[in-house]
Coordinates of C-alpha atoms in Angstrom, one line a residue:
Chain A
M24 CA 0.0 0.0 0.0
K25 CA 1.1 3.4 -0.9
Q26 CA 1.9 5.4 2.3
R27 CA 1.0 9.0 2.4
R28 CA 3.6 11.3 3.8
V29 CA 2.9 14.5 4.9
D30 CA 5.2 17.1 3.5
K31 CA 6.7 19.3 6.1
F32 CA 6.5 22.4 4.1
D33 CA 2.7 21.8 3.6
L34 CA 2.3 21.2 7.3
V35 CA 4.0 24.4 8.4
F36 CA 2.3 26.6 5.9
S37 CA -1.1 25.1 6.9
I38 CA -0.3 25.9 10.6
L39 CA 0.5 29.5 9.8
G40 CA -2.4 29.7 7.4
G41 CA -4.7 28.4 9.8
A42 CA -3.8 30.8 12.4
V43 CA -4.8 33.6 10.2
L44 CA -8.0 32.1 9.3
L45 CA -8.8 31.5 13.0
F46 CA -7.7 35.1 13.9
V47 CA -10.5 36.3 11.4
I48 CA -13.3 34.0 12.2
A49 CA -12.9 33.7 16.0
P50 CA -14.0 37.3 17.0
L51 CA -16.7 37.3 14.7
F52 CA -17.8 33.8 15.8
S53 CA -17.5 34.9 19.6
M54 CA -19.5 38.0 19.0
V55 CA -22.3 35.8 17.5
I56 CA -22.6 33.2 20.1
K57 CA -22.3 35.9 22.9
T58 CA -25.3 37.7 21.6
P59 CA -28.7 36.1 22.9
A60 CA -31.3 35.5 20.3
A61 CA -33.9 37.4 22.4
D62 CA -31.6 40.7 22.1
L63 CA -31.3 40.0 18.3
V64 CA -35.0 39.8 17.8
A65 CA -35.5 42.7 20.0
T66 CA -32.9 44.9 18.3
A67 CA -34.2 43.8 14.9
A68 CA -37.7 45.0 15.8
E69 CA -36.4 48.6 16.6
A70 CA -37.5 51.1 13.9
E71 CA -34.2 53.1 14.6
V72 CA -32.2 50.1 13.8
Q73 CA -34.2 49.2 10.7
G74 CA -34.1 52.9 9.5
S75 CA -30.3 53.0 10.0
I76 CA -29.6 49.7 8.2
F77 CA -31.8 50.8 5.4
L78 CA -30.2 53.9 5.2
T79 CA -26.6 52.5 5.1
L80 CA -27.6 50.2 2.3
W81 CA -29.2 52.8 0.1
C82 CA -26.7 55.5 0.5
S83 CA -23.8 53.2 -0.3
M84 CA -25.6 51.7 -3.1
A85 CA -26.5 55.0 -4.6
A86 CA -22.9 56.3 -4.0
T87 CA -21.6 53.2 -6.0
A88 CA -24.1 53.7 -8.9
L89 CA -23.7 57.3 -9.2
F90 CA -19.9 57.3 -9.2
A91 CA -19.7 54.2 -11.5
V92 CA -21.0 56.3 -14.3
S93 CA -17.8 58.4 -14.5
A94 CA -15.3 55.8 -12.7
I95 CA -15.9 53.1 -15.5
P96 CA -14.8 55.3 -18.4
L97 CA -12.0 56.7 -16.3
A98 CA -10.7 53.1 -15.7
Y99 CA -11.1 52.6 -19.4
L100 CA -9.0 55.5 -20.3
L101 CA -6.3 54.5 -17.8
A102 CA -6.2 51.0 -19.3
R103 CA -6.0 51.9 -22.9
K104 CA -4.6 55.6 -23.4
Q105 CA -1.1 56.6 -23.0
F106 CA -0.8 60.3 -21.7
R107 CA 1.3 62.6 -19.7
G108 CA 1.0 62.4 -16.1
K109 CA -0.9 59.0 -16.3
R110 CA 1.3 57.7 -13.4
L111 CA 0.4 60.6 -11.3
V112 CA -3.3 60.1 -12.1
I113 CA -3.0 56.3 -11.0
A114 CA -1.2 57.6 -7.8
I115 CA -3.9 60.1 -7.1
I116 CA -6.9 57.7 -7.4
D117 CA -5.2 55.4 -4.9
L118 CA -4.8 58.2 -2.3
P119 CA -8.1 57.6 -0.5
I120 CA -6.8 54.1 0.5
V121 CA -3.8 55.3 2.1
I122 CA -4.9 58.4 4.1
P123 CA -6.7 58.1 7.4
H124 CA -10.3 58.1 7.0
S125 CA -10.9 60.8 9.6
A126 CA -8.7 63.0 7.5
A127 CA -10.7 62.1 4.5
G128 CA -13.8 63.1 6.5
I129 CA -12.4 66.5 7.4
A130 CA -11.3 67.0 3.6
I131 CA -14.8 66.3 2.3
L132 CA -16.4 68.5 5.1
G133 CA -14.3 71.3 3.9
F134 CA -15.3 70.7 0.4
I135 CA -19.1 70.6 1.0
N136 CA -19.7 72.9 4.0
R137 CA -21.8 75.9 3.8
D138 CA -19.1 78.3 2.6
S139 CA -17.9 76.1 -0.2
I140 CA -19.1 76.3 -3.7
L141 CA -20.9 72.9 -3.5
G142 CA -22.5 73.9 -0.2
H143 CA -23.7 77.0 -1.9
A144 CA -25.3 75.1 -4.8
A145 CA -26.8 72.7 -2.4
G146 CA -28.2 75.7 -0.2
Y147 CA -29.7 77.1 -3.5
F148 CA -31.9 74.2 -3.7
G149 CA -32.7 74.2 -0.1
T150 CA -30.7 71.4 1.0
S151 CA -27.4 70.6 2.6
F152 CA -24.6 68.0 2.1
V153 CA -23.4 68.3 5.8
G154 CA -25.7 66.2 8.1
G155 CA -27.5 64.7 5.0
E156 CA -27.7 61.7 2.9
G157 CA -25.8 63.5 0.0
G158 CA -22.8 64.2 2.3
I159 CA -23.0 60.5 3.5
M160 CA -22.8 59.4 -0.2
L161 CA -19.9 61.6 -0.8
A162 CA -18.0 60.4 2.1
M163 CA -18.6 56.8 1.2
A164 CA -17.7 57.3 -2.4
F165 CA -14.5 59.0 -1.5
V166 CA -12.9 56.3 0.4
S167 CA -14.3 53.4 -1.7
I168 CA -13.9 54.8 -5.3
P169 CA -10.3 53.4 -5.8
F170 CA -11.5 49.7 -5.4
L171 CA -13.9 50.2 -8.2
L172 CA -11.2 52.0 -10.4
S173 CA -8.6 49.5 -10.0
A174 CA -10.8 46.5 -10.4
A175 CA -12.4 48.0 -13.6
R176 CA -8.9 48.9 -14.9
N177 CA -7.6 45.5 -14.4
G178 CA -10.8 44.3 -16.3
F179 CA -10.3 46.4 -19.2
L180 CA -6.5 45.5 -19.3
G181 CA -7.5 41.9 -19.7
V182 CA -9.6 42.8 -22.9
P183 CA -7.4 42.0 -26.1
V184 CA -6.9 45.1 -27.9
R185 CA -7.2 43.2 -31.2
L186 CA -10.8 42.5 -30.4
E187 CA -11.5 46.1 -29.9
K188 CA -9.6 46.7 -33.3
A189 CA -11.5 44.0 -34.9
A190 CA -14.8 45.6 -33.7
L191 CA -13.7 49.1 -35.2
N192 CA -12.7 47.4 -38.4
L193 CA -16.1 45.9 -38.8
G194 CA -17.5 49.3 -38.8
A195 CA -18.4 50.0 -35.1
S196 CA -18.1 53.5 -33.6
P197 CA -15.7 53.6 -30.5
L198 CA -18.7 54.1 -28.2
R199 CA -20.3 50.9 -29.8
V200 CA -17.0 49.0 -29.4
F201 CA -16.9 50.0 -25.5
L202 CA -20.4 49.0 -24.9
T203 CA -20.3 45.7 -27.0
V204 CA -17.0 44.4 -26.7
S205 CA -14.8 46.1 -23.9
L206 CA -17.6 46.3 -21.2
P207 CA -18.9 42.8 -21.5
L208 CA -15.6 41.3 -21.6
A209 CA -14.5 43.3 -18.6
W210 CA -17.8 42.7 -16.8
R211 CA -16.8 40.2 -14.3
D212 CA -14.0 42.5 -13.0
I213 CA -16.3 45.5 -13.1
V214 CA -19.0 43.6 -10.8
S215 CA -16.4 42.6 -8.3
G216 CA -15.3 46.2 -8.3
L217 CA -18.6 47.4 -7.7
V218 CA -19.3 44.7 -4.9
L219 CA -16.0 45.9 -3.4
M220 CA -16.7 49.6 -3.6
W221 CA -20.3 49.2 -2.2
A222 CA -19.0 46.9 0.7
R223 CA -16.3 49.4 1.6
G224 CA -18.8 52.4 1.4
L225 CA -21.4 50.7 3.7
S226 CA -18.9 49.8 6.3
E227 CA -17.2 53.4 6.3
F228 CA -17.1 54.9 9.8
G229 CA -14.3 57.7 10.1
A230 CA -15.3 59.7 7.0
V231 CA -19.1 59.5 7.4
V232 CA -18.9 60.2 11.2
I233 CA -17.4 63.7 10.5
V234 CA -19.5 64.6 7.6
A235 CA -22.9 63.5 9.1
Y236 CA -23.4 62.0 12.5
H237 CA -27.0 62.2 11.9
P238 CA -28.9 60.7 10.0
I239 CA -27.2 57.8 11.6
V240 CA -25.5 55.0 9.4
T241 CA -25.1 51.7 10.9
P242 CA -21.2 51.8 11.5
V243 CA -22.0 55.1 13.5
M244 CA -24.8 53.5 15.4
I245 CA -22.8 50.7 16.8
F246 CA -19.9 53.1 17.7
E247 CA -22.7 55.2 19.6
R248 CA -24.3 52.4 21.4
F249 CA -21.0 51.0 22.5
G250 CA -20.0 54.6 23.7
A251 CA -23.3 55.1 25.6
Y252 CA -24.3 51.5 26.7
G253 CA -21.3 49.3 26.2
L254 CA -20.4 46.2 24.7
K255 CA -23.6 44.2 25.2
Y256 CA -25.8 46.7 23.6
A257 CA -23.7 47.2 20.6
R258 CA -23.3 43.6 19.7
P259 CA -26.9 42.9 18.5
V260 CA -26.7 45.6 16.0
A261 CA -23.3 44.7 14.7
V262 CA -24.4 41.0 14.4
I263 CA -27.5 42.0 12.4
F264 CA -25.9 44.4 10.1
I265 CA -23.0 41.8 9.3
A266 CA -25.7 39.0 8.5
V267 CA -27.7 41.5 6.2
C268 CA -24.4 42.4 4.5
L269 CA -23.3 38.8 4.0
V270 CA -26.4 37.6 2.7
L271 CA -26.7 40.6 0.2
F272 CA -23.0 39.9 -0.7
L273 CA -23.5 36.2 -1.4
V274 CA -26.8 36.9 -3.5
L275 CA -24.8 39.6 -5.6
R276 CA -21.8 37.2 -6.1
L277 CA -24.0 34.3 -7.5
L278 CA -25.9 36.8 -9.7
A279 CA -22.5 38.1 -11.1
R280 CA -21.3 34.5 -11.5
E281 CA -24.4 33.4 -13.3
R282 CA -24.1 36.5 -15.8
S283 CA -20.5 35.8 -16.5
D284 CA -21.0 32.3 -17.2
V285 CA -23.5 32.8 -19.8
A286 CA -21.1 35.4 -21.4
R287 CA -18.4 33.0 -21.6
Chain B
M27 CA -8.7 49.9 -57.2
L28 CA -6.4 50.1 -54.1
R29 CA -3.3 52.1 -54.6
V30 CA -0.6 52.4 -52.0
D31 CA 1.8 55.4 -52.6
N32 CA 5.1 55.6 -50.8
L33 CA 3.8 54.6 -47.4
A34 CA 6.0 54.6 -44.4
K35 CA 5.6 53.7 -40.6
K36 CA 7.9 53.1 -37.8
L37 CA 6.9 51.1 -34.9
G38 CA 9.4 50.1 -32.4
D39 CA 11.8 47.7 -33.9
F40 CA 9.5 47.4 -37.1
E41 CA 9.7 49.7 -39.9
I42 CA 8.3 49.9 -43.4
S43 CA 9.2 52.5 -46.0
N44 CA 8.8 53.3 -49.7
V45 CA 6.0 51.0 -50.0
S46 CA 4.1 51.4 -53.2
F47 CA 1.8 49.2 -55.2
D48 CA -1.5 48.7 -56.9
V49 CA -4.1 46.2 -56.4
G50 CA -6.6 45.7 -59.0
E51 CA -10.5 45.0 -58.9
G52 CA -10.7 41.2 -58.2
D53 CA -7.0 40.6 -57.8
Y54 CA -5.7 38.1 -55.3
F55 CA -2.6 40.0 -54.1
A56 CA -0.1 38.4 -51.9
L57 CA 2.4 40.2 -49.8
L58 CA 5.3 37.7 -49.3
G59 CA 7.9 38.2 -46.6
A60 CA 9.8 36.8 -43.8
S61 CA 8.5 37.5 -40.4
G62 CA 9.5 40.6 -38.9
V63 CA 9.6 42.3 -42.1
G64 CA 6.5 44.6 -41.4
K65 CA 3.9 43.0 -43.4
S66 CA 1.4 43.2 -40.5
I67 CA 2.1 46.9 -40.0
L68 CA 1.4 47.5 -43.6
L69 CA -2.0 45.8 -43.3
E70 CA -2.9 47.7 -40.2
A71 CA -2.2 50.9 -41.9
L72 CA -4.4 49.8 -44.9
A73 CA -7.2 48.9 -42.5
G74 CA -6.7 52.1 -40.7
I75 CA -5.9 50.7 -37.3
M76 CA -2.6 52.5 -37.3
P77 CA -2.1 55.7 -39.2
P78 CA 0.9 55.6 -41.5
D79 CA 3.9 58.2 -40.9
S80 CA 3.7 59.4 -44.4
G81 CA 2.5 58.3 -47.7
H82 CA -0.9 57.9 -49.3
L83 CA -3.7 55.5 -49.6
F84 CA -6.2 55.4 -52.5
L85 CA -9.3 53.5 -52.6
D86 CA -11.2 53.8 -55.9
E87 CA -9.2 56.9 -56.7
K88 CA -10.3 58.5 -53.5
E89 CA -7.8 59.3 -50.7
I90 CA -8.5 57.2 -47.7
T91 CA -5.1 57.7 -45.8
Y92 CA -6.6 59.2 -42.7
E93 CA -10.2 58.0 -43.2
K94 CA -11.7 56.5 -39.9
I95 CA -11.1 52.8 -39.5
Q96 CA -15.0 52.1 -39.3
K97 CA -15.6 54.0 -42.6
R98 CA -13.0 52.1 -44.9
R99 CA -14.6 48.7 -45.6
L100 CA -11.1 47.2 -45.7
V101 CA -11.6 44.3 -43.5
L102 CA -8.8 42.3 -41.7
V103 CA -8.8 38.8 -41.0
H104 CA -6.1 38.0 -38.2
Q105 CA -3.9 35.0 -37.7
N106 CA -4.9 34.7 -34.2
Q107 CA -8.5 34.4 -33.6
S108 CA -10.2 37.8 -33.2
L109 CA -13.8 36.5 -32.6
F110 CA -15.8 38.0 -29.7
P111 CA -15.6 35.3 -27.2
H112 CA -18.7 36.5 -25.3
L113 CA -21.0 36.3 -28.5
T114 CA -22.3 33.4 -30.3
V115 CA -21.0 32.6 -33.9
R116 CA -24.3 34.0 -35.3
Q117 CA -23.9 37.2 -33.2
N118 CA -20.3 37.5 -34.3
I119 CA -21.3 37.5 -37.9
A120 CA -24.0 39.8 -37.4
Y121 CA -21.9 42.3 -35.6
G122 CA -20.8 44.2 -38.7
L123 CA -24.3 44.0 -40.2
K124 CA -25.6 45.8 -37.0
C125 CA -23.2 48.4 -37.3
L126 CA -24.7 49.1 -40.9
G127 CA -28.0 49.3 -39.2
R128 CA -29.4 46.2 -41.2
T129 CA -32.9 44.9 -40.4
R130 CA -33.5 41.6 -38.5
E131 CA -34.8 40.1 -41.6
V132 CA -31.8 41.2 -44.0
M133 CA -29.4 39.9 -41.1
R134 CA -31.0 36.6 -40.9
G135 CA -30.8 35.9 -44.6
K136 CA -27.3 37.2 -44.8
I137 CA -26.2 35.1 -42.0
G138 CA -27.8 32.0 -43.5
Q139 CA -26.5 32.5 -46.8
L140 CA -22.7 33.2 -45.6
A141 CA -22.9 30.1 -43.2
E142 CA -23.7 27.9 -46.1
A143 CA -20.9 29.3 -48.1
V144 CA -18.1 28.8 -45.7
A145 CA -19.8 25.6 -44.3
I146 CA -20.5 26.5 -40.6
E147 CA -24.4 26.0 -40.6
G148 CA -24.0 23.7 -37.7
L149 CA -21.8 26.2 -35.6
L150 CA -24.3 29.2 -35.3
D151 CA -25.1 29.0 -31.7
R152 CA -21.6 27.9 -30.5
Y153 CA -19.3 30.3 -28.6
P154 CA -15.9 30.8 -30.2
P155 CA -13.7 29.4 -27.5
T156 CA -15.3 26.0 -28.4
L157 CA -14.3 26.0 -32.1
S158 CA -11.3 24.4 -33.7
G159 CA -8.7 26.8 -35.4
G160 CA -10.2 26.0 -38.9
E161 CA -13.7 26.4 -37.8
A162 CA -12.7 29.7 -36.2
Q163 CA -11.0 31.0 -39.3
R164 CA -14.2 30.1 -41.5
V165 CA -16.3 32.2 -39.1
A166 CA -14.0 35.1 -39.1
L167 CA -14.1 35.0 -42.9
A168 CA -18.1 35.0 -42.7
R169 CA -17.9 38.0 -40.2
S170 CA -15.8 39.9 -42.5
L171 CA -17.6 39.1 -45.8
A172 CA -21.1 39.9 -44.0
I173 CA -20.4 43.6 -44.4
E174 CA -19.4 43.2 -48.1
P175 CA -15.9 44.7 -47.9
R176 CA -14.3 46.5 -50.7
C177 CA -11.3 44.4 -50.1
L178 CA -10.4 41.6 -47.6
L179 CA -7.1 41.9 -45.8
L180 CA -5.7 38.6 -44.5
D181 CA -2.9 38.3 -42.0
E182 CA -1.4 35.0 -42.2
P183 CA -4.9 33.5 -41.9
L184 CA -3.6 30.0 -42.5
S185 CA -0.5 29.8 -40.5
A186 CA -2.1 28.4 -37.3
L187 CA -4.0 25.6 -38.9
D188 CA -3.2 22.0 -39.4
N189 CA -2.6 20.8 -43.0
H190 CA -6.1 19.4 -43.5
S191 CA -8.0 22.6 -42.6
R192 CA -5.3 24.8 -44.5
H193 CA -6.0 23.0 -47.7
E194 CA -9.8 23.5 -47.2
L195 CA -9.6 27.1 -46.4
R196 CA -7.2 27.8 -49.4
A197 CA -10.0 26.2 -51.5
L198 CA -12.5 28.5 -49.7
L199 CA -10.4 31.5 -50.2
R200 CA -10.1 30.8 -54.1
E201 CA -13.9 30.5 -54.0
V202 CA -14.3 33.9 -52.3
N203 CA -11.8 35.5 -54.8
R204 CA -13.8 33.9 -57.6
Q205 CA -17.0 35.7 -56.5
G206 CA -15.2 38.8 -57.1
Y207 CA -13.9 39.9 -53.8
T208 CA -10.4 41.6 -53.9
I209 CA -8.0 39.9 -51.5
I210 CA -4.8 41.1 -50.1
H211 CA -3.1 38.2 -48.3
V212 CA 0.1 38.5 -46.2
T213 CA 2.0 35.3 -45.6
H214 CA 5.6 34.1 -45.3
D215 CA 4.9 30.9 -47.3
F216 CA 5.8 30.9 -50.9
E217 CA 3.7 27.6 -51.7
E218 CA 0.6 29.2 -50.2
T219 CA 1.2 32.3 -52.3
I220 CA 1.6 30.5 -55.6
S221 CA -1.5 28.3 -54.8
L222 CA -3.7 31.4 -54.3
A223 CA -2.4 34.7 -55.8
N224 CA -2.4 36.0 -59.2
R225 CA 0.0 38.9 -58.1
I226 CA 2.7 38.8 -55.7
A227 CA 4.8 41.6 -53.7
V228 CA 7.7 40.3 -52.2
M229 CA 8.9 42.4 -49.0
E230 CA 12.3 42.8 -47.9
K231 CA 13.5 44.8 -45.0
G232 CA 10.3 46.7 -44.8
S233 CA 10.0 47.8 -48.6
I234 CA 8.9 46.1 -51.6
A235 CA 11.7 44.2 -53.4
Q236 CA 9.5 43.1 -56.6
V237 CA 6.1 43.1 -57.7
G238 CA 4.7 40.7 -60.4
S239 CA 2.8 37.6 -61.3
P240 CA 4.0 34.1 -59.8
Q241 CA 5.5 33.3 -63.1
E242 CA 7.5 36.6 -63.3
I243 CA 8.7 36.3 -59.8
F244 CA 9.8 32.8 -60.0
H245 CA 11.5 33.0 -63.6
H246 CA 12.9 36.4 -63.2
P247 CA 13.8 37.0 -59.5
K248 CA 15.0 40.4 -59.3
S249 CA 17.5 40.1 -56.3
E250 CA 19.3 37.4 -54.3
F251 CA 16.6 37.8 -51.6
V252 CA 13.8 37.2 -53.8
A253 CA 15.5 34.1 -55.4
Q254 CA 16.3 32.7 -51.9
F255 CA 12.8 33.5 -50.6
I256 CA 11.2 31.7 -53.3
G257 CA 13.4 28.7 -53.1
I258 CA 15.9 29.3 -55.7
K259 CA 19.3 28.3 -54.5
N260 CA 21.6 29.0 -57.2
F261 CA 21.7 32.8 -57.8
F262 CA 25.1 34.5 -58.4
H263 CA 26.0 38.2 -59.0
G264 CA 28.7 39.1 -61.4
R265 CA 29.3 40.5 -65.0
L266 CA 28.4 39.5 -68.4
N267 CA 31.3 39.9 -70.6
G268 CA 31.8 40.5 -74.4
T269 CA 29.5 38.3 -76.2
E270 CA 30.4 36.6 -79.5
C271 CA 27.6 38.5 -81.4
A272 CA 27.4 42.3 -81.0
E273 CA 23.8 42.6 -82.1
K274 CA 21.3 43.2 -79.4
A275 CA 18.1 41.0 -79.1
T276 CA 19.8 37.9 -80.7
L277 CA 20.5 34.9 -78.6
R278 CA 24.0 34.3 -78.3
T279 CA 26.7 32.7 -76.2
G280 CA 28.3 35.0 -73.4
N281 CA 30.8 34.7 -70.8
F282 CA 29.6 35.3 -67.1
T283 CA 32.0 35.8 -64.4
T284 CA 31.3 35.6 -60.6
G285 CA 34.1 35.5 -58.5
D286 CA 36.7 32.9 -59.8
L287 CA 34.0 31.2 -62.0
N288 CA 33.3 31.5 -65.6
L289 CA 29.9 30.4 -66.7
L290 CA 28.7 30.1 -70.2
V291 CA 25.5 31.9 -70.8
Y292 CA 23.1 31.8 -73.6
T293 CA 21.3 35.2 -73.6
D294 CA 20.0 38.2 -75.6
Q295 CA 21.3 40.8 -73.2
P296 CA 24.1 43.2 -73.8
P297 CA 27.4 43.0 -71.7
G298 CA 27.1 44.4 -68.1
L299 CA 26.5 43.7 -64.4
G300 CA 23.8 41.5 -63.5
H301 CA 23.1 38.2 -61.8
V302 CA 22.5 34.5 -63.1
C303 CA 20.0 31.8 -61.8
I304 CA 20.7 28.0 -62.4
G305 CA 17.7 25.7 -61.7
S306 CA 19.1 23.2 -59.2
D307 CA 16.9 20.4 -61.2
E308 CA 18.8 21.4 -64.5
I309 CA 22.3 20.6 -63.0
V310 CA 23.5 17.0 -63.5
I311 CA 26.0 15.3 -61.0
S312 CA 28.4 12.5 -61.7
T313 CA 31.3 11.0 -60.1
G314 CA 33.5 10.8 -63.2
K315 CA 34.4 13.5 -65.8
P316 CA 31.4 13.8 -68.1
S317 CA 32.0 13.8 -71.7
S318 CA 28.7 15.4 -72.7
S319 CA 28.1 18.5 -74.9
A320 CA 27.4 20.5 -71.9
R321 CA 29.8 23.4 -71.8
N322 CA 29.6 24.2 -68.1
I323 CA 31.5 21.5 -66.5
F324 CA 33.1 21.9 -63.0
A325 CA 34.8 19.6 -60.5
G326 CA 33.7 20.2 -56.8
V327 CA 33.5 18.6 -53.4
I328 CA 30.2 17.6 -51.7
K329 CA 29.4 20.0 -48.7
D330 CA 26.0 18.9 -47.5
I331 CA 23.3 16.3 -48.6
S332 CA 19.7 16.8 -47.3
N333 CA 16.2 15.8 -47.9
T334 CA 13.8 18.2 -49.4
R335 CA 10.3 18.2 -51.0
S336 CA 11.3 18.1 -54.4
G337 CA 14.2 15.3 -54.0
I338 CA 17.7 15.0 -52.5
E339 CA 19.6 18.4 -52.4
V340 CA 23.3 18.1 -52.9
I341 CA 25.5 21.0 -52.1
V342 CA 28.5 21.1 -54.2
D343 CA 31.5 23.7 -53.7
I344 CA 33.1 24.5 -57.0
G345 CA 34.3 27.9 -55.8
R346 CA 30.8 28.8 -55.3
E347 CA 28.4 26.6 -53.6
V348 CA 25.9 25.2 -56.0
A349 CA 22.7 23.3 -55.2
V350 CA 21.8 20.2 -57.2
V351 CA 18.5 18.2 -56.8
I352 CA 18.8 14.5 -57.6
T353 CA 16.6 11.5 -56.8
P354 CA 16.9 9.2 -53.8
E355 CA 17.7 6.4 -56.3
S356 CA 20.6 8.5 -57.9
L357 CA 22.1 9.1 -54.5
V358 CA 22.2 5.5 -53.7
S359 CA 23.5 4.4 -57.2
M360 CA 26.3 6.9 -57.2
G361 CA 26.9 6.2 -53.5
L362 CA 27.4 9.9 -52.9
S363 CA 28.5 11.2 -49.4
Y364 CA 29.9 14.2 -47.6
G365 CA 33.4 15.3 -48.8
D366 CA 33.3 13.1 -52.1
R367 CA 34.8 14.7 -55.2
V368 CA 32.2 14.9 -57.9
W369 CA 31.6 16.8 -61.2
I370 CA 28.6 18.8 -62.2
E371 CA 27.4 19.8 -65.6
F372 CA 24.7 22.0 -67.0
K373 CA 23.8 23.7 -70.5
A374 CA 24.4 27.2 -71.2
T375 CA 20.6 27.6 -71.7
A376 CA 20.2 26.6 -68.1
V377 CA 21.8 29.6 -66.9
K378 CA 19.5 32.6 -67.0
F379 CA 21.0 36.1 -67.0
F380 CA 19.1 39.3 -65.6
P381 CA 21.0 42.6 -66.2
K382 CA 21.0 44.8 -63.3

């Protein structure tokens, strides 16, 4: 009989890798089991909690959708065109990832407060970004847009240029080539970029809390309950929010996979 | 129909310059050249994928040098698959028709007709990654023909195929050409060229070395490069000396010197610089000194023996290396091997002289 020997290399790496997995799973798991089911049910029934989760989901979704309209064309340009200062542009769009999010929040606040041009414009229409849904969306978009840009750019880089040339050669306009060839072929990466951007946006705390404490998004609510009442009261909200997000992401991933399978 | 005038383009290590030729309506025009000579750049410039640095292009007497790529109707078929992988074969063929704004009815009819013409009726609902190389090239051809191009540009369309598919596709290309489509076909394969083209341009180092019919190119190669490229081995530069008859345009015997070698030539050309070609199948090899009437008789040493498609090629060094083709039977009966001393002979009429 063939004897199976355990490779030392595999063993060591598996132990190291397992430790990391445990580090990610353990806190989340312990949080879930330490939360009594009765608390979860009661918290889920609170109108304030429901409203906050709904607000967070819809603001992050809207921010992603609105900014995708211009982020996807920018990603395409960055993947296809050579121009002066391209590396600088690439460095700039990664900036939101590397700066502290509280600093990002302050920067956005200065950009949209009542004394700024944007603030004046909003005031003209009788609304305000600061302390409003518009401000929340901007803060979410600011910190999350690099994820969409880089995923979409990678997607476009993976589309063979010769296919675009072939489409032009068959008489398609550049816009038609983009819509019928480049976009569908990069779709899988773009979807994963959209999901990442949305996920990053709805989990944002630092930038959002500076721009708008109220209306209260769920990450801010978790922080508020922790500060005011302690760990026990913050936990149910966190667990419910995580569960809702996980279910949504799973559904989205499945939908995206189905679409790209059809496209292949 | 299509006129290329002094086209030049530099792209990285590749460069084409001084490229000029005419393609007539219904021509099957082959651009023959080694890989890396800039053939693909030339096609991309014609298709409008890359604008040339200088020079002009005319289609039906109208300048199209800087015409938008999507307006030219010069359609390129690549060596590598350029079918859209996310669209079915049917959608691929329909792509150009949609760009032209054809109705659903017209598209359906056209697709059916093309699918039948290139024998892909059974593949219409498949996706390109599931097709074989030959099938994919048929689909690519159908997709290009769908928009009724003024001219088809083929970039080594057969080089990635196995022998069987290649033969089938050649027949298909000849059929497409017979139906009146003008074709410009880029290839490095001379055999492919003579089986398809009625006109050939040989490219050397980014420019056109010679343009002509297959017969002209084969029988009158203008340069050593062209001769070598089409498989003519015995090509020598030199000078034709004083001929025995002074009158021009009369055939007479002349004396051609190349290096230390003197060849007798039968020609109607006046003396001067030029080159000669000797068909390697017109040379006779023997182990003893021949006593025939041939006036070009030389002794030499065998430098190489190799198998070729047309027979056994023996390279004999007589001061210049001369290639001789013999049958495998002769090789055995004469017992030739590397380093042997042999004699070769050929008639003066076998030596073709071309003035410079």
